[in-house]
Amino acid sequence: MCGIVGYVGAKPAEGVVIEGLRRLEYRGYDSAGIALVDGGSIVSDKRAGKLANLEKAIAESPLPQVTTGIGHTRWATHGPPTDRNAHPHLGRTRRVALVHNGIIENFAELRGRLESEGVEMASDTDTEVAAHLLEEQLETGVDLTVAMQNVCRGLHGAFTLVAVDAHDPDRVVAARRNSPLVVGIGEGENFLGSDVAAFIEHTREAMELDQDQVVTITRDGVSVSGFDGTPAEGRRYHVDWDLSAAEKDGHDWFMRKEIFEQPRAVADSLLGRRGTDGLLQLDEMRLSDQDLRDVDKIIIIAAGTSFYAGMVAKYAIEHWCRIPVEVELASEFRYRDPILTSDTLVVAISQSGETADTLQAIRHAREQRSKVLSICNTNGSTIPRESDGVIYTHAGPEIGVASTKGFLTQLVACYLLALYLAQVKGTRYGDEISQVMDQLDQMPAHIQTVLDKSEQVYGLARDHVGSRSVLFLGRHAGYPVALEGALKLKEIAYLHAEGFAAGELKHGPIALVEEGLPILCIVPPRGRDQLHDKMISGIQEVRARGARTLCLAEEGDTAIEPYADVLITLPQVPVLLQPLVAVVPLQLFACELATQLGHDVDQPRNLAKSVTVE
């Protein structure tokens, strides 16, 4: 997500930090800032928008030539992308400057305590709370390292924190919990970064940290400890990538990197969604519980990959909430004269928040007095601003044009919406909702299990370089997964690919089946409404006509084995949550096949990341 740079050495820190931030621009951001330690005080500047805005401000009001500093490019989560919400954030007495990546789940409780003690907050962020807490600790006489340890023990969530102390100009201290941070080790200087691209021009010697560790860098060394203060060791390694590969974390494509970021992206999208009372809380919702109780119909509008996330949402919402749901292509919505009332909830799904046809659709819905809730990845974008409520996906920037982690985090947001509606309307008991949330919390580990089998999928892709057509079959929540798998292949491999509901085979598509045709089959988990057995029947039908069946099925499903030419196993998960794991091999398959065909995976022909025209 956010870009972070820290430096202590002999060089002017401003140049090192700004250059490091420039090398992190690929991560996507909406504001930038810098803080330097200068003779017992903090000097800071920060600006909304691109790094060039910060550089222009610094050129007009130059910063001191000092040798310790931190910098940040922000991807907004709490609070819109404005100057006041940009990082770094300062403590009340301006002794501490702090930058932050991630989400502090219990910030509201901590903020309430600070405000009750007279602390005036200067921003809308969760980050500022940590700055005040650090300064509070420093006032007890401990150093910045101990202060960071003490503060982190009281924080919940996933975060990287990097801070400087005006009274201790020769050190930068950082902490990591489930959020990226790497140390760059130089001679007479040391670095911190959200990835190695931040410092690769200065050193290729790096150190990786474990979870719940604090690292202190000075000119002369690096020390690591646990949040409890016990000494620890980081893992040293040599970076042999060039800058381009460093930006991609060693992967050949941003898309592949983003596929492998999905466990963390899903975990981030689940952060802070349950209160201390165990109930779901969606802070950005803005719609009242009574507004939601009055809803008697939901229309989901979206385009492309987001449309398929909406199709999965229909299954979840109708099953858990018993509310009728329609899923509509945003580009078609206005033109059929939809029936909308004040009790209709229109849910708009858009990763960028600027999708033109989706934006026009929500404007039409609001003119008809319907409530609009958006699911979006980009804080401050147009669609969330023009909606009555929003659920942010917290996926972080996605550079590859073909969406991967964007899709999975949209699915998570759809599940959260469904469960929240069930909680508000009372269509599910609290323990039932908690059980599904517990299952969602396990999904990052399940997704990682699938990623660990990537070589099997890559081999499968290489075996099909000569294929000119690929079909995808699914049932129930697996049907949108089939559509998404086909879309990925179209987008980046430029192959004919179609996704079908398996039950529709006999109604026409089976005519496409010929000898050797690869068909990827998403097999539902066993034990639900005979879906599994019906899917096997469909697989038998295409296999009898010469198709090559490439089956994704849960571990332990021996019934599928006689009918699968290739079997890729998935973790055992509930049928409604299976899309979160089933789509991952399809992403890997498309990425590797496109690579083998020599295509530009990140920037496929004719496509743009955000479609801003109707």
XYZ file of C-alpha atoms in Angstrom:
614
model
C 0.000 0.000 0.000
C 1.738 3.204 1.157
C 5.349 3.979 0.334
C 7.736 4.452 3.254
C 11.357 5.658 3.355
C 13.644 6.196 6.348
C 17.289 7.305 6.358
C 20.175 7.926 8.766
C 23.634 8.615 7.363
C 25.989 11.271 6.070
C 24.082 12.336 2.949
C 21.430 15.073 2.958
C 18.333 13.157 4.044
C 15.952 15.195 1.890
C 17.508 13.951 -1.349
C 17.611 10.330 -0.218
C 14.027 10.362 1.016
C 12.531 12.157 -1.996
C 14.387 9.899 -4.421
C 13.223 6.858 -2.454
C 9.630 8.062 -2.628
C 9.993 8.583 -6.370
C 11.077 4.976 -6.752
C 7.963 3.926 -4.822
C 5.547 5.910 -6.990
C 4.636 2.723 -8.856
C 2.745 1.616 -5.715
C 0.121 4.286 -6.276
C -0.598 7.110 -3.826
C -2.627 10.258 -3.296
C -0.349 12.433 -1.141
C 3.306 12.688 -0.112
C 5.264 14.068 2.802
C 8.660 14.300 4.484
C 9.968 14.991 8.005
C 13.559 15.808 8.952
C 15.237 16.106 12.360
C 17.002 19.473 12.655
C 18.769 20.534 15.830
C 16.146 19.499 18.322
C 13.078 20.135 16.178
C 11.057 18.466 13.458
C 10.829 20.138 10.061
C 8.044 18.731 7.917
C 6.119 19.327 4.713
C 3.333 17.299 3.095
C 1.004 17.765 0.156
C -2.008 16.085 -1.377
C -1.561 14.846 -4.920
C 1.605 13.763 -6.667
C 5.157 13.885 -5.357
C 5.774 16.834 -7.694
C 3.466 18.937 -5.490
C 5.685 18.229 -2.482
C 8.854 18.926 -4.465
C 7.442 22.260 -5.655
C 6.609 23.246 -2.067
C 10.109 22.300 -0.901
C 11.676 24.293 -3.731
C 9.727 27.365 -2.621
C 10.507 26.810 1.082
C 13.768 24.814 1.265
C 14.314 22.297 4.032
C 17.516 22.180 6.128
C 20.392 20.013 4.961
C 20.266 17.456 7.750
C 21.016 13.738 7.676
C 18.057 12.017 9.353
C 14.617 11.839 7.849
C 11.506 9.869 6.934
C 9.077 10.123 4.030
C 5.758 8.733 2.916
C 3.415 8.368 -0.029
C -0.122 7.722 1.210
C -2.894 5.533 -0.152
C -5.835 6.944 1.786
C -7.745 4.691 4.195
C -8.972 6.816 7.123
C -9.904 10.280 5.899
C -9.807 11.718 2.372
C -6.575 12.525 0.528
C -5.893 16.069 1.753
C -2.897 18.024 3.024
C -4.020 17.595 6.641
C -4.388 13.810 6.300
C -1.083 13.322 4.477
C 1.817 11.825 6.447
C 4.005 12.446 8.436
C 1.865 13.173 11.485
C 3.292 15.012 14.476
C 2.739 14.714 18.194
C 1.134 17.531 20.172
C 4.494 19.154 21.020
C 5.973 18.358 17.577
C 8.632 16.194 19.187
C 7.636 13.091 17.181
C 7.021 12.652 13.464
C 5.527 9.370 12.303
C 4.496 7.670 9.060
C 2.325 4.600 8.821
C 1.260 1.878 6.438
C -1.734 -0.317 7.314
C -4.709 0.039 9.606
C -4.848 0.488 13.387
C -8.059 -1.315 14.298
C -8.535 0.136 17.770
C -7.705 3.724 16.838
C -11.209 5.017 17.669
C -10.912 3.827 21.259
C -7.388 5.265 21.556
C -8.413 8.526 19.919
C -11.319 8.858 22.330
C -8.999 8.458 25.294
C -6.541 11.051 23.942
C -9.269 13.551 23.159
C -10.731 13.121 26.641
C -7.305 14.170 27.954
C -7.335 17.354 25.882
C -5.375 16.252 22.816
C -6.663 18.045 19.718
C -6.456 15.940 16.588
C -5.184 17.623 13.452
C -6.328 14.935 11.002
C -8.961 12.269 10.321
C -6.413 9.455 10.299
C -5.738 6.496 12.544
C -2.017 7.282 12.149
C -2.034 10.460 14.196
C -3.092 8.502 17.273
C 0.196 6.562 17.176
C 2.203 9.795 16.962
C 0.548 11.149 20.115
C 1.011 7.846 21.937
C 4.704 7.758 21.060
C 5.201 11.294 22.311
C 3.330 10.393 25.502
C 5.780 7.536 26.080
C 8.842 9.699 25.367
C 7.727 12.155 28.024
C 8.161 9.391 30.621
C 11.902 9.387 29.887
C 12.279 6.263 27.723
C 14.017 6.415 24.343
C 12.260 6.105 20.982
C 12.926 2.382 20.673
C 11.329 1.530 24.012
C 8.520 3.985 23.331
C 7.771 2.188 20.048
C 7.748 -1.194 21.805
C 5.360 0.064 24.455
C 2.979 1.685 21.982
C 2.871 -1.297 19.631
C 1.821 -3.659 22.408
C -1.374 -1.608 22.713
C -2.191 -1.444 18.998
C -4.469 -3.852 17.143
C -4.363 -4.405 13.396
C -1.707 -4.606 10.719
C 0.789 -1.781 10.504
C 4.241 -0.509 9.728
C 5.199 2.522 11.813
C 8.337 4.604 11.229
C 9.188 7.498 13.550
C 11.829 10.067 14.467
C 12.351 11.971 17.739
C 13.440 15.619 17.591
C 15.553 15.075 20.751
C 17.356 12.049 19.290
C 18.491 13.076 15.804
C 20.691 10.068 15.101
C 18.094 7.300 14.974
C 14.995 6.192 13.105
C 12.785 3.564 14.710
C 10.224 1.367 12.964
C 7.822 -1.426 13.865
C 6.206 -4.130 11.800
C 3.091 -6.243 12.227
C 1.644 -7.949 9.138
C 2.707 -5.095 6.887
C 5.773 -4.737 4.656
C 9.047 -3.265 5.901
C 12.634 -3.958 4.865
C 15.967 -2.586 6.120
C 18.729 -1.433 3.777
C 22.228 -1.827 5.209
C 24.946 0.511 3.986
C 28.349 1.757 5.110
C 27.959 4.667 7.503
C 24.282 4.838 6.588
C 21.173 2.705 6.886
C 17.742 2.758 5.312
C 14.140 1.687 5.813
C 11.628 1.094 3.062
C 8.309 -0.508 2.318
C 10.295 -2.465 -0.247
C 13.864 -2.593 -1.540
C 13.110 -0.228 -4.433
C 13.301 2.599 -1.865
C 17.058 2.183 -1.410
C 18.344 -0.109 -4.162
C 20.444 2.676 -5.720
C 22.356 3.016 -2.440
C 22.753 -0.565 -1.230
C 21.801 -4.090 -2.196
C 22.293 -5.481 1.295
C 18.952 -5.880 2.987
C 17.400 -7.294 6.120
C 13.986 -8.875 6.498
C 12.076 -8.629 9.773
C 9.669 -11.041 11.420
C 6.247 -10.065 12.684
C 5.902 -7.952 15.837
C 9.431 -6.589 15.718
C 10.924 -3.143 16.238
C 14.031 -2.071 14.333
C 16.304 0.850 15.172
C 18.705 2.250 12.574
C 21.590 4.642 13.197
C 24.566 5.523 11.009
C 26.580 2.760 12.585
C 24.197 -0.137 12.917
C 20.849 -1.854 13.027
C 19.264 -3.452 16.091
C 16.099 -5.535 16.254
C 13.839 -6.432 19.167
C 10.409 -7.860 19.776
C 7.485 -5.761 20.896
C 8.224 -7.139 24.373
C 11.761 -5.767 24.223
C 13.587 -9.073 23.850
C 16.591 -8.906 21.462
C 16.022 -10.449 18.037
C 17.807 -10.930 14.731
C 16.704 -9.982 11.252
C 17.513 -12.099 8.183
C 20.216 -10.598 5.978
C 20.089 -11.123 2.227
C 21.599 -9.713 -0.959
C 19.312 -8.124 -3.544
C 20.395 -9.136 -7.045
C 17.388 -7.657 -8.860
C 17.505 -4.522 -10.965
C 15.201 -1.633 -10.078
C 12.378 -2.832 -12.291
C 12.379 -6.272 -10.669
C 12.775 -4.704 -7.222
C 9.565 -2.739 -7.730
C 7.877 -6.011 -8.554
C 9.345 -7.779 -5.505
C 11.427 -9.965 -7.818
C 8.490 -11.000 -10.024
C 8.468 -10.465 -13.777
C 5.115 -8.682 -13.780
C 3.169 -6.468 -11.418
C 0.187 -8.729 -12.055
C 2.061 -11.758 -10.776
C 3.253 -9.793 -7.751
C -0.316 -8.709 -7.049
C -1.581 -12.283 -7.319
C 0.912 -13.249 -4.625
C -0.070 -10.235 -2.510
C -3.615 -11.548 -2.215
C -3.298 -13.238 1.192
C -2.205 -9.933 2.698
C -4.756 -7.934 0.685
C -7.611 -10.120 1.914
C -6.332 -9.873 5.490
C -6.145 -6.075 5.182
C -9.685 -5.905 3.821
C -10.919 -7.752 6.927
C -9.101 -5.544 9.428
C -11.163 -3.606 11.899
C -14.492 -5.098 10.855
C -15.452 -6.517 14.266
C -15.922 -4.454 17.378
C -14.962 -5.427 20.909
C -18.543 -6.675 21.347
C -18.039 -9.125 18.466
C -20.524 -7.323 16.216
C -19.679 -6.329 12.679
C -18.838 -2.658 12.239
C -18.415 -0.960 8.871
C -17.087 2.473 9.795
C -17.454 4.020 6.347
C -21.007 2.730 5.846
C -22.710 6.082 6.691
C -26.133 4.509 6.028
C -28.062 4.070 9.268
C -29.244 0.682 10.457
C -32.814 1.884 9.920
C -32.016 2.783 6.310
C -30.793 -0.777 5.821
C -33.768 -2.353 7.605
C -36.051 -0.559 5.153
C -34.295 -2.041 2.121
C -36.556 -4.446 0.250
C -34.509 -4.862 -2.933
C -30.861 -4.557 -3.878
C -29.508 -3.798 -7.340
C -25.780 -4.318 -7.827
C -24.232 -2.354 -10.686
C -20.693 -2.930 -11.917
C -18.564 -3.609 -14.979
C -16.061 -6.273 -15.973
C -14.415 -8.107 -13.082
C -16.429 -6.077 -10.565
C -19.618 -7.396 -12.200
C -18.551 -10.961 -11.424
C -17.897 -9.996 -7.799
C -21.460 -8.676 -7.780
C -22.757 -12.007 -9.068
C -21.144 -13.768 -6.104
C -22.632 -11.115 -3.823
C -26.109 -11.995 -5.079
C -25.697 -15.590 -3.872
C -24.417 -14.431 -0.470
C -26.952 -11.669 0.164
C -29.975 -13.690 -0.882
C -28.832 -16.707 1.164
C -27.924 -14.836 4.343
C -30.386 -11.941 4.198
C -33.365 -13.165 2.160
C -33.430 -9.886 0.175
C -33.962 -10.106 -3.610
C -30.859 -9.012 -5.530
C -30.415 -8.032 -9.180
C -26.979 -7.740 -10.762
C -26.760 -5.355 -13.687
C -24.054 -4.168 -16.042
C -23.557 -0.504 -15.228
C -23.490 0.437 -18.902
C -26.991 -1.019 -19.377
C -28.599 0.106 -16.136
C -30.035 3.497 -17.077
C -31.272 2.438 -20.445
C -33.830 -0.146 -19.327
C -35.733 2.362 -17.172
C -35.133 0.414 -13.920
C -37.807 0.356 -11.231
C -36.311 2.124 -8.209
C -37.828 3.314 -4.941
C -36.570 4.858 -1.719
C -36.383 1.310 -0.308
C -34.081 0.115 -3.093
C -30.388 -0.088 -2.236
C -28.113 0.322 -5.252
C -24.640 -1.142 -4.661
C -21.989 0.164 -7.035
C -18.743 -1.821 -7.284
C -15.747 -0.036 -8.800
C -12.090 -0.484 -7.995
C -11.007 2.975 -9.155
C -14.122 4.836 -8.091
C -14.034 6.678 -11.407
C -15.658 4.118 -13.736
C -17.756 6.358 -15.991
C -20.723 4.098 -16.698
C -20.980 3.102 -13.016
C -20.832 6.763 -12.006
C -23.648 7.687 -14.382
C -25.687 4.743 -13.092
C -25.463 5.845 -9.443
C -26.403 9.388 -10.404
C -29.518 8.018 -12.062
C -30.303 5.928 -8.963
C -30.025 8.938 -6.668
C -32.300 10.961 -8.915
C -34.860 8.199 -8.347
C -34.440 8.595 -4.542
C -32.665 5.252 -4.030
C -29.885 4.879 -1.503
C -26.444 4.173 -3.001
C -23.645 2.219 -1.348
C -20.308 1.930 -3.143
C -17.624 -0.729 -2.821
C -14.351 0.843 -3.833
C -10.587 0.693 -3.399
C -9.789 4.386 -3.801
C -10.544 6.747 -0.944
C -11.663 10.174 -2.113
C -12.633 9.090 -5.635
C -15.830 10.265 -7.272
C -18.117 7.268 -6.802
C -17.642 7.038 -2.991
C -18.038 10.810 -2.727
C -21.359 10.700 -4.554
C -22.648 7.656 -2.659
C -24.635 7.613 0.578
C -22.198 5.084 2.045
C -19.055 3.192 1.143
C -17.147 0.035 2.016
C -13.472 0.463 1.148
C -11.678 -2.699 0.091
C -8.210 -1.644 1.363
C -6.500 -3.662 -1.393
C -3.776 -1.085 -1.885
C -2.699 0.018 -5.357
C -3.084 -2.424 -8.232
C -0.724 -1.643 -11.109
C -1.552 -4.506 -13.475
C -4.483 -3.596 -15.720
C -6.122 -7.002 -15.247
C -7.572 -7.005 -11.744
C -6.568 -9.755 -9.309
C -6.339 -8.653 -5.676
C -8.956 -6.033 -6.537
C -11.404 -8.832 -7.324
C -10.718 -10.810 -4.154
C -11.052 -7.777 -1.908
C -14.289 -6.804 -3.644
C -15.555 -10.292 -2.832
C -14.617 -9.758 0.810
C -16.430 -6.411 0.857
C -19.519 -8.090 -0.651
C -19.453 -10.785 2.030
C -19.102 -8.112 4.715
C -22.067 -6.224 3.297
C -24.164 -9.399 3.237
C -23.264 -10.262 6.816
C -23.847 -6.714 8.033
C -27.286 -6.694 6.425
C -28.014 -10.058 8.093
C -26.939 -8.578 11.429
C -29.071 -5.453 11.031
C -32.142 -7.263 9.722
C -31.803 -10.175 12.137
C -31.899 -12.831 9.411
C -28.911 -14.626 10.944
C -28.021 -15.189 14.599
C -24.920 -13.559 15.952
C -23.069 -16.841 16.349
C -23.816 -17.708 12.698
C -22.352 -14.391 11.560
C -19.325 -14.884 13.817
C -18.789 -18.336 12.354
C -18.660 -16.942 8.809
C -16.329 -14.147 9.936
C -14.048 -16.755 11.509
C -14.085 -18.618 8.187
C -13.212 -15.404 6.357
C -10.331 -14.806 8.755
C -8.920 -18.180 7.669
C -9.024 -17.298 3.972
C -5.604 -15.595 3.711
C -3.958 -18.843 4.836
C -6.104 -20.850 2.405
C -5.169 -18.514 -0.468
C -1.507 -18.927 0.434
C -1.955 -22.707 0.272
C -3.173 -22.331 -3.319
C -0.286 -20.012 -4.204
C 2.174 -22.553 -2.832
C 1.049 -24.867 -5.675
C 1.723 -22.277 -8.368
C 4.290 -24.396 -10.209
C 1.636 -27.012 -10.956
C -0.562 -24.346 -12.529
C 2.363 -22.863 -14.460
C 3.113 -26.291 -15.893
C -0.509 -26.596 -16.936
C -0.326 -23.218 -18.678
C 2.842 -24.177 -20.546
C 1.112 -27.361 -21.723
C -1.593 -25.239 -23.385
C 0.455 -22.623 -25.202
C -0.869 -24.005 -28.477
C -4.535 -23.835 -27.483
C -6.649 -21.325 -29.371
C -9.761 -21.684 -27.228
C -10.424 -22.486 -23.571
C -13.753 -23.010 -21.853
C -14.571 -22.570 -18.154
C -17.408 -24.280 -16.297
C -18.872 -23.580 -12.878
C -22.034 -23.880 -10.829
C -23.557 -21.682 -8.142
C -20.831 -19.324 -6.825
C -18.409 -21.112 -9.133
C -20.206 -19.771 -12.200
C -18.958 -16.159 -11.732
C -15.503 -17.635 -11.101
C -15.682 -19.349 -14.490
C -16.631 -16.030 -16.099
C -13.759 -14.255 -14.341
C -11.276 -16.973 -15.356
C -12.345 -16.602 -18.980
C -12.081 -12.810 -18.783
C -8.516 -12.990 -17.460
C -7.497 -15.178 -20.398
C -9.122 -12.810 -22.877
C -7.573 -9.743 -21.277
C -3.941 -10.774 -21.177
C -3.493 -13.882 -23.381
C -5.794 -12.680 -26.200
C -7.374 -16.125 -26.500
C -10.960 -17.058 -27.160
C -12.303 -18.026 -23.740
C -15.840 -18.459 -22.486
C -17.314 -19.144 -19.075
C -20.557 -21.098 -18.739
C -22.875 -22.339 -16.039
C -22.364 -26.093 -16.284
C -26.098 -26.745 -16.358
C -26.339 -24.745 -19.592
C -24.049 -27.079 -21.537
C -26.858 -29.047 -23.100
C -28.609 -25.838 -24.126
C -26.050 -24.987 -26.784
C -22.438 -24.576 -25.616
C -21.696 -28.320 -25.786
C -21.568 -27.867 -29.557
C -18.225 -26.108 -29.045
C -16.634 -29.180 -27.490
C -14.146 -30.984 -29.708
C -11.215 -33.343 -29.297
C -8.533 -31.907 -27.027
C -10.413 -28.727 -26.076
C -9.210 -27.642 -22.597
C -12.074 -27.008 -20.162
C -11.346 -25.656 -16.704
C -13.982 -26.933 -14.295
C -14.644 -25.327 -10.903
C -16.110 -28.187 -8.867
C -18.360 -27.113 -5.946
C -17.617 -28.433 -2.453
C -19.414 -31.634 -1.590
C -22.675 -31.822 0.327
C -24.687 -28.825 -0.890
C -27.896 -29.229 -2.933
C -26.432 -31.952 -5.165
C -24.350 -29.284 -6.909
C -21.269 -31.463 -6.718
C -22.883 -34.476 -8.376
C -24.481 -32.345 -11.069
C -21.112 -30.754 -11.846
C -19.537 -34.179 -12.223
C -22.296 -35.080 -14.690
C -21.414 -32.040 -16.778
C -17.735 -32.957 -16.690
C -18.562 -36.461 -17.879
C -20.536 -35.023 -20.785
C -17.675 -32.910 -22.131
C -15.061 -35.559 -21.474
C -17.099 -38.101 -23.460
C -16.816 -35.719 -26.413
C -13.039 -35.485 -26.284
C -12.493 -32.442 -24.067
C -9.479 -32.280 -21.757
C -10.859 -31.641 -18.272
C -8.757 -29.499 -15.936
C -10.559 -29.654 -12.611
C -10.327 -27.498 -9.493
C -11.790 -29.439 -6.564
C -11.463 -29.434 -2.799
C -8.908 -31.653 -1.096
C -10.155 -35.152 -0.409
C -12.667 -35.126 -3.263
C -11.954 -38.585 -4.647
C -15.211 -38.685 -6.633
C -13.808 -36.280 -9.209
C -10.589 -38.186 -9.832
C -11.861 -40.586 -12.560
C -13.159 -37.651 -14.605
C -10.268 -35.200 -14.271
C -7.424 -35.278 -16.773
C -5.679 -32.811 -14.458
C -6.697 -32.200 -10.841
C -5.740 -29.088 -8.878
C -6.802 -29.300 -5.255
C -8.278 -26.425 -3.290
C -8.608 -26.029 0.493
C -11.900 -27.173 1.987
C -14.030 -24.049 2.415
C -17.790 -23.309 2.390
C -19.389 -23.117 -1.034
C -20.152 -19.390 -0.781
C -16.510 -18.607 0.061
C -14.965 -20.926 -2.523
C -14.542 -18.119 -5.114
C -11.779 -16.653 -2.918
C -9.600 -19.715 -3.473
C -10.939 -21.062 -6.779
C -10.136 -17.948 -8.806
C -6.450 -17.912 -7.810
C -5.317 -20.826 -10.052
C -7.214 -19.223 -12.933
C -5.297 -15.972 -12.401
C -2.002 -17.864 -12.316
C -2.961 -19.835 -15.426
C -3.757 -16.704 -17.422
C -0.647 -14.855 -16.234
C 1.718 -17.698 -17.125
C 0.056 -18.489 -20.455
C 0.237 -14.824 -21.492
C 3.893 -14.751 -20.439
C 4.677 -17.836 -22.506
C 2.947 -16.245 -25.493
C 5.178 -13.186 -25.158
C 2.504 -10.639 -24.282
C 2.787 -7.589 -22.045
C 0.896 -8.937 -19.053
C 0.693 -5.662 -17.138
C -0.476 -3.500 -20.026
C -2.566 -5.626 -22.394
C -3.480 -4.128 -25.725
C -6.529 -1.865 -26.038
C -7.220 -1.821 -22.272
C -7.000 0.874 -19.594
C -6.920 0.466 -15.826
C -9.822 2.827 -15.263
C -12.551 3.260 -17.873
C -13.445 6.948 -17.608
C -15.680 7.240 -20.675
C -19.084 5.661 -21.227
